[in-house]
Amino acid sequence: MSSTASGKNGTWRNWGGNVAARPAREVTPASVEELSAAIRRAAEDGLKVKAVGSGHSFTSIAATDGVLIRPQLLTGIRDIDRDTMTVTVEAGTPLKRLSMALAREGLSLTNMGDIMEQTVSGATSTGTHGTGRDSGSIAAQIKGLELVTADGSVLTCSEKENPEVFAAARIGLGALGVVTAITLAVEPVFLLTAREEPMPFDRVLAEFDELWAENEHFEFYWFPHTGSTNTKRNNRSAGPEKPVPQLQGWIEDEFLSNGVFQVAQWVGRAVPATIPAIARISSKALSSRTYTDIPYKVFTSPRRVRFVEMEYAVPRAAVVETLRELKAVIDRSGLRVSFPVEVRTAPADDITLSTASGRDSAYIAVHMVKGTPYQRYFTAAERIFTAHEGRPHWGKVHTRDAEYFAQVYPRFGEFTALRDRLDPDRRFQNDYVRRVLGA
């Protein structure tokens, strides 16, 4: 993926194109021992250390002017244990490669996000999630992990071994050390039936509780400037498999969702006044469809239109009110928003800095196409989200700091105390980590 490629003169850029960094040096370790040595050498040279995944974060969480650790040699499956139904995977493995390898073994993750370009450790360290009534983020499926800490030592963590590190490091923001391997719960591969259908915005809000309760995985996209949404319900199915036919899939996923959508974004960027009309056409172009396939083919889809994103988790009970406020602000403000708003859910989990930590959550994501000014829209949205004690996704645009997080995360102090213990010299700090966790 181009996001992992450095630009000219050793400049690293993220996928969204909104973050750049110039590390002093780059290291691509081929083993945990080489990684430990690189961290110890960085300490001798007084350099900070950051591991980078596929650059899918929109924040500068992976940016560094010190040592940039690239994980592409730390990939592949270490072990599949069919007794415990777990798979241990090297941290740099892309989710796509993991999903395909598991499928060949007749296995699957329980839940996934909607893209799979990220590395396993990049996705889990930032709290990447899909939508689920009973199943949580990818990090919530972790059963064990291996972490190289600031002094170069290797810690293995699970509920039984170093449990306090395990509680935090599953979503560690890269602040506790470099994750080198992750053990994930898996299950025998199953089929999901996806039902996609347009539904009026007002009806989705009125029936949100039922739609959430009646489906294992419910999500919807709302098109600003319209009263339209596209809903998606994924539920387990006894089969038979009935994938989207190839040509139809290309037309719907590549041509409409990526190709035509990209052109619409270009037009909207050039002439913002056309955006409401384009939104009305886009929302009507979607038709209902139902298909049945293995999980990763249903959960994920390609995203070729580059964008910048902000996403907040609010208490699930507050989602309808929050969306009503967001719609009112967009309608009132004269903002022109060409990208749909995505809404998903997750059950409460027990991970210290998980956006769903200790509370059932709903996620609201706002996007702007790459290269368009997003500050006004995101600022207006963020004001609404924070009024509901929202917690921003660690890998997406937000302006919050440690003082705010100490208020919305009851266990925030637990995480920072662990960081003081594991990284007293702040080897893994950068500007972003300093802002969100404090110096």
mmCIF file of N, CA and C in Angstrom, residues 296-342:
data_model
loop_
_atom_site.group_PDB
_atom_site.id
_atom_site.type_symbol
_atom_site.label_atom_id
_atom_site.label_comp_id
_atom_site.label_asym_id
_atom_site.label_seq_id
_atom_site.Cartn_x
_atom_site.Cartn_y
_atom_site.Cartn_z
ATOM 1 N N TYR A 296 -15.228 -12.094 6.478
ATOM 2 C CA TYR A 296 -14.425 -10.940 6.062
ATOM 3 C C TYR A 296 -14.916 -10.349 4.742
ATOM 4 N N LYS A 297 -15.584 -11.160 3.931
ATOM 5 C CA LYS A 297 -16.102 -10.638 2.655
ATOM 6 C C LYS A 297 -17.375 -9.812 2.858
ATOM 7 N N VAL A 298 -18.010 -10.003 4.010
ATOM 8 C CA VAL A 298 -19.227 -9.241 4.312
ATOM 9 C C VAL A 298 -18.896 -8.005 5.151
ATOM 10 N N PHE A 299 -18.010 -8.185 6.142
ATOM 11 C CA PHE A 299 -17.671 -7.061 7.019
ATOM 12 C C PHE A 299 -16.915 -5.948 6.282
ATOM 13 N N THR A 300 -16.001 -6.333 5.382
ATOM 14 C CA THR A 300 -15.095 -5.331 4.818
ATOM 15 C C THR A 300 -15.408 -5.038 3.348
ATOM 16 N N SER A 301 -15.021 -3.828 2.941
ATOM 17 C CA SER A 301 -15.159 -3.460 1.526
ATOM 18 C C SER A 301 -14.021 -2.514 1.165
ATOM 19 N N PRO A 302 -13.684 -2.442 -0.133
ATOM 20 C CA PRO A 302 -12.563 -1.569 -0.513
ATOM 21 C C PRO A 302 -12.914 -0.096 -0.331
ATOM 22 N N ARG A 303 -11.919 0.700 0.067
ATOM 23 C CA ARG A 303 -12.106 2.152 0.193
ATOM 24 C C ARG A 303 -11.026 2.820 -0.636
ATOM 25 N N ARG A 304 -11.380 3.241 -1.847
ATOM 26 C CA ARG A 304 -10.356 3.845 -2.694
ATOM 27 C C ARG A 304 -10.413 5.363 -2.713
ATOM 28 N N VAL A 305 -11.537 5.921 -2.276
ATOM 29 C CA VAL A 305 -11.651 7.377 -2.231
ATOM 30 C C VAL A 305 -10.998 7.828 -0.920
ATOM 31 N N ARG A 306 -9.914 8.609 -1.036
ATOM 32 C CA ARG A 306 -9.177 9.030 0.166
ATOM 33 C C ARG A 306 -9.957 10.104 0.912
ATOM 34 N N PHE A 307 -9.967 9.992 2.225
ATOM 35 C CA PHE A 307 -10.738 10.937 3.023
ATOM 36 C C PHE A 307 -10.029 11.189 4.343
ATOM 37 N N VAL A 308 -10.538 12.135 5.104
ATOM 38 C CA VAL A 308 -10.096 12.397 6.476
ATOM 39 C C VAL A 308 -11.323 12.179 7.357
ATOM 40 N N GLU A 309 -11.110 11.624 8.555
ATOM 41 C CA GLU A 309 -12.256 11.178 9.355
ATOM 42 C C GLU A 309 -12.107 11.547 10.828
ATOM 43 N N MET A 310 -13.238 11.889 11.429
ATOM 44 C CA MET A 310 -13.348 12.021 12.884
ATOM 45 C C MET A 310 -14.441 11.060 13.331
ATOM 46 N N GLU A 311 -14.200 10.330 14.415
ATOM 47 C CA GLU A 311 -15.234 9.430 14.925
ATOM 48 C C GLU A 311 -15.233 9.466 16.450
ATOM 49 N N TYR A 312 -16.426 9.571 17.011
ATOM 50 C CA TYR A 312 -16.573 9.569 18.465
ATOM 51 C C TYR A 312 -17.500 8.444 18.907
ATOM 52 N N ALA A 313 -17.177 7.874 20.080
ATOM 53 C CA ALA A 313 -18.071 6.918 20.727
ATOM 54 C C ALA A 313 -18.874 7.677 21.771
ATOM 55 N N VAL A 314 -20.194 7.592 21.674
ATOM 56 C CA VAL A 314 -21.051 8.179 22.705
ATOM 57 C C VAL A 314 -21.790 7.027 23.399
ATOM 58 N N PRO A 315 -22.313 7.235 24.608
ATOM 59 C CA PRO A 315 -23.103 6.165 25.231
ATOM 60 C C PRO A 315 -24.234 5.759 24.277
ATOM 61 N N ARG A 316 -24.481 4.464 24.165
ATOM 62 C CA ARG A 316 -25.460 4.022 23.165
ATOM 63 C C ARG A 316 -26.818 4.696 23.355
ATOM 64 N N ALA A 317 -27.192 4.950 24.587
ATOM 65 C CA ALA A 317 -28.489 5.576 24.861
ATOM 66 C C ALA A 317 -28.570 7.005 24.309
ATOM 67 N N ALA A 318 -27.417 7.613 24.014
ATOM 68 C CA ALA A 318 -27.403 9.021 23.569
ATOM 69 C C ALA A 318 -27.322 9.178 22.054
ATOM 70 N N VAL A 319 -27.282 8.063 21.308
ATOM 71 C CA VAL A 319 -26.964 8.175 19.876
ATOM 72 C C VAL A 319 -28.036 8.931 19.080
ATOM 73 N N VAL A 320 -29.300 8.669 19.364
ATOM 74 C CA VAL A 320 -30.373 9.300 18.577
ATOM 75 C C VAL A 320 -30.364 10.817 18.781
ATOM 76 N N GLU A 321 -30.263 11.222 20.038
ATOM 77 C CA GLU A 321 -30.207 12.644 20.363
ATOM 78 C C GLU A 321 -28.989 13.314 19.698
ATOM 79 N N THR A 322 -27.840 12.642 19.759
ATOM 80 C CA THR A 322 -26.602 13.180 19.173
ATOM 81 C C THR A 322 -26.756 13.374 17.665
ATOM 82 N N LEU A 323 -27.355 12.394 17.001
ATOM 83 C CA LEU A 323 -27.550 12.497 15.545
ATOM 84 C C LEU A 323 -28.534 13.604 15.186
ATOM 85 N N ARG A 324 -29.577 13.767 15.973
ATOM 86 C CA ARG A 324 -30.534 14.858 15.716
ATOM 87 C C ARG A 324 -29.826 16.212 15.807
ATOM 88 N N GLU A 325 -28.960 16.344 16.815
ATOM 89 C CA GLU A 325 -28.215 17.598 16.983
ATOM 90 C C GLU A 325 -27.252 17.825 15.818
ATOM 91 N N LEU A 326 -26.602 16.743 15.374
ATOM 92 C CA LEU A 326 -25.665 16.859 14.244
ATOM 93 C C LEU A 326 -26.392 17.306 12.978
ATOM 94 N N LYS A 327 -27.555 16.716 12.734
ATOM 95 C CA LYS A 327 -28.340 17.088 11.545
ATOM 96 C C LYS A 327 -28.762 18.558 11.622
ATOM 97 N N ALA A 328 -29.208 18.989 12.795
ATOM 98 C CA ALA A 328 -29.629 20.384 12.964
ATOM 99 C C ALA A 328 -28.478 21.346 12.689
ATOM 100 N N VAL A 329 -27.286 20.997 13.168
ATOM 101 C CA VAL A 329 -26.114 21.865 12.960
ATOM 102 C C VAL A 329 -25.750 21.940 11.476
ATOM 103 N N ILE A 330 -25.762 20.793 10.799
ATOM 104 C CA ILE A 330 -25.424 20.800 9.366
ATOM 105 C C ILE A 330 -26.461 21.617 8.589
ATOM 106 N N ASP A 331 -27.742 21.407 8.895
ATOM 107 C CA ASP A 331 -28.801 22.126 8.173
ATOM 108 C C ASP A 331 -28.712 23.630 8.393
ATOM 109 N N ARG A 332 -28.349 24.020 9.607
ATOM 110 C CA ARG A 332 -28.311 25.435 9.978
ATOM 111 C C ARG A 332 -27.073 26.166 9.470
ATOM 112 N N SER A 333 -25.968 25.423 9.333
ATOM 113 C CA SER A 333 -24.659 26.066 9.237
ATOM 114 C C SER A 333 -24.262 26.519 7.842
ATOM 115 N N GLY A 334 -24.968 26.009 6.822
ATOM 116 C CA GLY A 334 -24.482 26.283 5.466
ATOM 117 C C GLY A 334 -23.283 25.425 5.103
ATOM 118 N N LEU A 335 -22.926 24.448 5.961
ATOM 119 C CA LEU A 335 -21.848 23.512 5.617
ATOM 120 C C LEU A 335 -22.291 22.670 4.431
ATOM 121 N N ARG A 336 -21.348 22.294 3.585
ATOM 122 C CA ARG A 336 -21.637 21.406 2.449
ATOM 123 C C ARG A 336 -20.881 20.107 2.679
ATOM 124 N N VAL A 337 -21.620 19.042 3.033
ATOM 125 C CA VAL A 337 -20.978 17.785 3.411
ATOM 126 C C VAL A 337 -21.284 16.720 2.367
ATOM 127 N N SER A 338 -20.234 16.265 1.672
ATOM 128 C CA SER A 338 -20.458 15.349 0.544
ATOM 129 C C SER A 338 -20.288 13.885 0.931
ATOM 130 N N PHE A 339 -19.845 13.610 2.174
ATOM 131 C CA PHE A 339 -19.530 12.242 2.568
ATOM 132 C C PHE A 339 -20.551 11.767 3.598
ATOM 133 N N PRO A 340 -21.059 10.554 3.471
ATOM 134 C CA PRO A 340 -22.043 10.091 4.442
ATOM 135 C C PRO A 340 -21.483 9.987 5.865
ATOM 136 N N VAL A 341 -22.379 10.069 6.846
ATOM 137 C CA VAL A 341 -22.053 9.891 8.261
ATOM 138 C C VAL A 341 -22.313 8.424 8.586
ATOM 139 N N GLU A 342 -21.343 7.766 9.215
ATOM 140 C CA GLU A 342 -21.452 6.324 9.479
ATOM 141 C C GLU A 342 -21.763 6.092 10.961
#
